[in-house]
Amino acid sequence: MLIRPRRNRKSPVIRDMIQETHLSPANLIYPLFMLDGTGAKEEIKSLPGLYRLREKDVLKEVEQSIELGLKSFVLFPAVAEELKDKTASYGVSDKNFYHRIIRSVKSRFPEAILMSDVAMDPYSSDGHDGYVEDGKILNDETLPILVDMAIAQAEAGIDIIGPSDMMDGRVEAIRDGLDDHGYTDVSIMSYTAKYASAFYGPFRDALESAPKSGDKKTYQMDPANKYEALREADLDEEEGADFLMVKPALCYLDVIHVLKTHSNLPIAAYNVSGEYAMLKAACMNGWLDYDKAMPEMLLSIRRAGADAILTYFAKDFAQWYKNH
Ligand code: PBG
């Protein structure tokens, strides 16, 4: 036998020498769910180990994460039902606790990178990402609402705007709105290929943001489609996005790969709530080894082509990374 691939695997030093894919906490963005008020943090049943955090707990979580080398966060507000309305007006309200917490994190930890979510669903009484009339999600009527939401977040000090709504033309509209208000340095990470996925279930539990009627299939992509993601990618690039994102990650590794080879922009992938819940459940049952399966899962997303990964495993991974 002339060729024996096993020679390149014969010792840990050789294996490390030729390791193709590397992952560190610098690649990760940690999602945090936030709740107004001063009470205790609230457990999220379908996301074991994760909580809806009050302001003081958010600061604590950010502090602990930074100590572990994890410095980027994406923030989601859990909004009380009585504050929700058809136009998502709480999203731009002066009283919005989301903006207050962003300000407070940025003033305590100026080095932290904070990313927002731009979509109507956390604030909408219809539970949709866009403006609803007669059961229809109206695209162009939604755009100014998203633009105002993004400007309010930029004013609060957000570093990266994350439009997750999948309305057509929203990246350009948000870019123009930010620039007109002097926020030329605020970045946009577009949810470019966001699929109508069953894996968002636990997230919607966390925010109580599930659609009150219908589904999201007229705006989120069909899980059957890969090349349609390239069309979305071209548009987001032309419209001024700084990063392209694929969501979910694990069932869509091929989409991450095709976007990475197609575009020169950095690619992000969102390892979503259902993917977290699935692995956690198996590990809690003793069916999988968390310390081995969790880093392997994240590495596979990176190997597929993701430069950055939004993941609920971020803090656990940072802890694991420190010990290895
Ligand atoms: C809201 C939004 C969703 C997620 C991120 N932003 C849910 C949805 O589109 O219904 C899902 C994230 C996750 O499941 O972890 N536009």
XYZ file of C-alpha atoms and ligand atoms in Angstrom:
340
model
C 0.000 0.000 0.000
C 1.594 3.287 -1.099
C -0.966 5.560 0.378
C -2.039 5.311 4.019
C -4.133 8.310 5.162
C -3.889 7.019 8.743
C -0.210 8.198 8.886
C -1.556 11.771 9.094
C -3.644 10.838 12.129
C -1.003 8.987 14.122
C -0.482 11.517 16.937
C -2.251 14.494 18.502
C 0.552 16.829 17.322
C 0.188 15.746 13.690
C -3.595 15.912 13.936
C -3.364 19.465 15.323
C -0.836 20.428 12.607
C -3.272 19.648 9.796
C -6.544 20.581 11.469
C -8.496 22.431 8.779
C -11.205 24.148 10.799
C -10.757 26.167 13.968
C -13.397 27.584 16.236
C -12.972 29.927 19.169
C -15.313 32.113 21.245
C -14.312 35.009 18.942
C -16.552 33.430 16.273
C -19.606 33.212 18.511
C -22.552 35.499 19.190
C -24.542 34.715 22.330
C -28.341 35.305 22.251
C -29.901 36.674 25.444
C -33.613 36.947 26.234
C -34.551 39.976 28.278
C -37.492 40.893 30.468
C -38.491 44.234 31.982
C -38.732 44.790 35.726
C -36.782 43.868 38.806
C -38.115 40.426 39.753
C -36.329 37.111 39.461
C -35.136 35.765 36.124
C -37.562 33.308 34.500
C -36.762 29.819 33.358
C -37.595 28.945 29.734
C -38.979 25.401 29.845
C -38.135 24.429 26.271
C -34.615 25.901 26.545
C -33.090 24.165 29.586
C -30.353 26.278 31.179
C -31.561 29.538 29.568
C -33.606 32.308 31.180
C -35.493 35.491 30.481
C -33.117 37.889 32.188
C -33.772 41.147 34.011
C -31.385 44.061 33.473
C -29.126 43.109 36.409
C -28.907 39.495 35.208
C -28.107 40.632 31.657
C -25.179 42.662 33.028
C -24.006 39.673 35.069
C -24.261 37.306 32.077
C -22.357 39.739 29.833
C -19.654 40.195 32.464
C -19.172 36.429 32.927
C -19.134 35.875 29.162
C -16.527 38.582 28.561
C -14.315 36.948 31.187
C -14.512 33.789 29.069
C -13.546 35.676 25.900
C -17.079 35.834 24.528
C -17.776 39.435 23.573
C -20.684 39.494 21.089
C -24.341 39.256 22.017
C -27.689 39.323 20.235
C -30.531 40.625 22.372
C -34.234 39.742 22.259
C -36.983 41.423 24.311
C -39.843 39.436 25.866
C -42.615 42.040 25.789
C -45.763 41.989 27.936
C -48.886 41.151 25.914
C -50.646 44.415 26.866
C -47.846 46.445 25.241
C -48.277 44.727 21.878
C -50.302 46.336 19.081
C -50.840 46.141 15.307
C -48.025 48.574 14.456
C -45.492 47.288 17.004
C -45.350 50.808 18.448
C -43.534 49.713 21.615
C -40.551 48.961 19.341
C -39.912 52.694 18.998
C -41.279 53.835 22.345
C -39.101 55.983 24.643
C -40.152 53.620 27.425
C -38.929 50.462 25.664
C -36.823 48.542 28.201
C -34.889 46.932 25.310
C -33.229 50.271 24.536
C -32.628 50.942 28.225
C -30.797 47.633 28.644
C -28.753 48.186 25.454
C -27.628 51.560 26.862
C -26.788 50.075 30.203
C -24.734 47.175 28.736
C -22.842 49.520 26.376
C -21.984 51.944 29.174
C -20.714 49.178 31.492
C -19.009 47.137 28.744
C -18.103 49.419 25.829
C -16.026 46.642 24.212
C -19.031 44.322 23.927
C -20.598 44.054 20.471
C -24.373 44.151 20.639
C -26.645 42.977 17.873
C -30.390 43.599 17.719
C -33.330 41.857 16.140
C -35.412 43.941 13.747
C -38.856 42.460 13.082
C -42.312 43.273 14.374
C -43.070 39.959 16.075
C -41.935 40.647 19.677
C -44.092 43.802 19.670
C -46.940 42.804 17.365
C -50.396 41.788 18.587
C -50.597 39.605 15.439
C -47.340 37.810 16.230
C -46.058 38.332 12.681
C -42.797 39.918 11.535
C -44.690 42.309 9.265
C -47.776 44.518 9.332
C -50.979 42.470 8.963
C -54.171 43.577 7.213
C -57.052 41.208 6.346
C -54.827 38.242 7.092
C -52.083 39.433 4.711
C -48.533 40.416 5.684
C -48.014 43.696 3.840
C -44.456 44.228 2.645
C -44.134 47.932 1.795
C -46.258 49.069 4.744
C -43.879 47.153 7.046
C -40.672 48.802 5.788
C -41.030 52.222 7.502
C -41.858 50.465 10.791
C -38.655 48.429 10.541
C -36.621 51.507 9.603
C -37.871 53.445 12.635
C -37.178 50.435 14.867
C -33.607 50.181 13.547
C -32.983 53.914 14.050
C -34.256 53.722 17.648
C -31.907 50.780 18.301
C -28.974 52.631 16.723
C -29.736 55.611 18.931
C -29.591 53.311 21.969
C -26.082 52.245 20.923
C -26.506 48.944 19.069
C -23.491 47.926 16.943
C -25.150 45.558 14.465
C -28.744 45.679 13.252
C -30.210 42.232 12.550
C -33.259 42.378 10.263
C -34.947 38.991 10.777
C -38.247 39.828 9.116
C -37.646 38.679 5.478
C -39.557 41.604 3.930
C -38.321 42.525 0.445
C -36.182 45.661 0.263
C -35.671 46.003 3.998
C -31.874 46.063 3.990
C -31.745 49.031 1.630
C -34.526 50.847 3.487
C -32.757 50.341 6.841
C -29.342 51.305 5.410
C -30.782 54.543 4.001
C -32.588 55.312 7.265
C -29.484 54.727 9.375
C -27.280 56.800 7.057
C -29.786 59.679 6.948
C -29.633 59.799 10.749
C -25.831 59.761 10.878
C -25.457 56.079 11.859
C -23.117 55.215 9.001
C -20.988 53.028 11.304
C -23.852 50.826 12.448
C -23.607 47.482 10.632
C -26.337 45.297 9.162
C -26.280 41.515 9.527
C -29.112 40.463 7.280
C -31.070 37.294 7.920
C -30.557 36.509 4.235
C -31.810 32.935 4.016
C -34.239 32.536 6.865
C -36.371 29.445 6.419
C -39.947 28.805 7.561
C -38.662 26.281 10.073
C -40.167 24.180 12.842
C -36.965 24.707 14.825
C -37.968 28.172 16.108
C -40.547 26.692 18.503
C -38.649 27.195 21.798
C -37.733 30.787 20.813
C -41.413 31.599 20.303
C -42.096 30.094 23.746
C -39.385 32.304 25.222
C -40.891 35.496 23.768
C -44.515 34.316 23.567
C -44.312 35.583 19.996
C -45.909 32.805 17.933
C -48.184 34.027 15.091
C -51.783 34.423 16.295
C -53.008 33.170 12.925
C -51.496 31.547 9.855
C -47.812 30.824 9.426
C -44.727 32.658 8.130
C -44.505 30.902 4.756
C -45.290 33.986 2.637
C -42.100 35.654 3.834
C -39.718 33.029 5.259
C -38.143 30.650 2.732
C -39.252 27.162 1.768
C -36.931 24.558 3.387
C -36.825 22.803 -0.003
C -34.946 25.682 -1.690
C -31.213 26.252 -1.854
C -30.619 28.348 -4.994
C -33.273 30.842 -3.945
C -30.881 31.701 -1.112
C -28.397 32.978 -3.720
C -31.009 35.373 -5.057
C -31.599 36.703 -1.537
C -27.824 36.940 -1.030
C -27.318 38.998 -4.219
C -30.062 41.397 -3.164
C -28.742 41.816 0.382
C -25.256 42.511 -0.966
C -26.547 45.115 -3.413
C -28.646 46.674 -0.675
C -25.645 47.206 1.586
C -25.585 44.297 4.051
C -22.285 43.807 5.926
C -22.890 40.129 6.765
C -25.200 37.472 5.335
C -26.876 34.992 7.631
C -28.366 31.534 7.148
C -30.951 30.307 9.633
C -31.371 27.641 10.989
C -27.862 26.171 10.767
C -27.788 22.397 11.174
C -30.407 21.340 8.637
C -29.036 23.999 6.264
C -25.274 23.350 6.187
C -25.428 23.076 2.387
C -26.936 26.556 2.192
C -24.168 27.964 4.406
C -21.611 26.350 2.113
C -23.139 27.617 -1.101
C -23.404 31.170 0.281
C -19.789 31.102 1.455
C -18.564 30.111 -2.014
C -20.922 32.570 -3.753
C -20.283 35.754 -1.764
C -17.292 37.713 -0.512
C -19.192 38.918 2.542
C -18.691 37.225 5.911
C -21.283 34.504 6.468
C -23.087 33.973 9.760
C -25.273 31.034 10.750
C -27.951 30.943 13.436
C -27.860 27.708 15.421
C -31.486 28.156 16.506
C -33.463 27.358 19.634
C -34.845 24.004 18.427
C -31.331 22.828 17.587
C -30.196 23.732 21.086
C -33.228 22.041 22.681
C -32.711 18.878 20.639
C -29.100 18.382 21.744
C -29.776 19.443 25.332
C -32.636 16.955 25.638
C -30.514 14.069 24.367
C -27.654 15.006 26.720
C -29.980 15.410 29.712
C -31.244 11.889 29.020
C -27.692 10.594 28.994
C -27.992 9.618 25.318
C -25.199 11.935 24.103
C -22.085 13.352 25.746
C -22.556 17.151 25.923
C -18.859 18.042 26.116
C -18.180 16.106 22.935
C -21.363 16.580 20.896
C -21.747 20.345 21.506
C -18.300 21.410 20.141
C -18.638 18.948 17.248
C -21.970 20.489 16.278
C -20.555 24.029 16.324
C -17.439 22.967 14.434
C -19.587 21.441 11.686
C -21.365 24.772 11.176
C -18.006 26.508 10.926
C -16.658 23.841 8.554
C -19.686 24.391 6.302
C -18.490 27.985 5.880
C -19.846 30.116 8.715
C -17.475 32.830 9.909
C -19.722 33.681 12.843
C -22.246 31.525 14.673
C -25.162 32.750 16.742
C -25.673 30.034 19.313
C -27.234 29.392 22.713
C -24.232 27.124 23.367
C -21.861 30.131 23.235
C -21.172 30.415 26.946
C -20.861 26.662 27.490
C -18.521 26.479 24.501
C -16.379 29.349 25.844
C -16.114 27.504 29.161
C -15.238 24.252 27.380
C -12.663 26.066 25.194
C -10.931 27.470 28.258
C -10.506 23.966 29.688
C -9.154 22.406 26.466
C -38.134 36.813 14.945
C -37.096 35.776 15.153
C -37.283 34.397 15.287
C -36.042 33.867 15.621
C -35.128 34.931 15.638
N -35.800 36.101 15.327
C -38.510 33.568 15.256
C -39.368 33.548 14.061
O -39.012 34.012 12.978
O -40.470 33.060 14.203
C -35.770 32.423 15.927
C -34.529 32.126 16.703
C -34.469 30.789 17.329
O -35.328 29.908 17.134
O -33.508 30.578 18.065
N -38.272 37.373 13.722
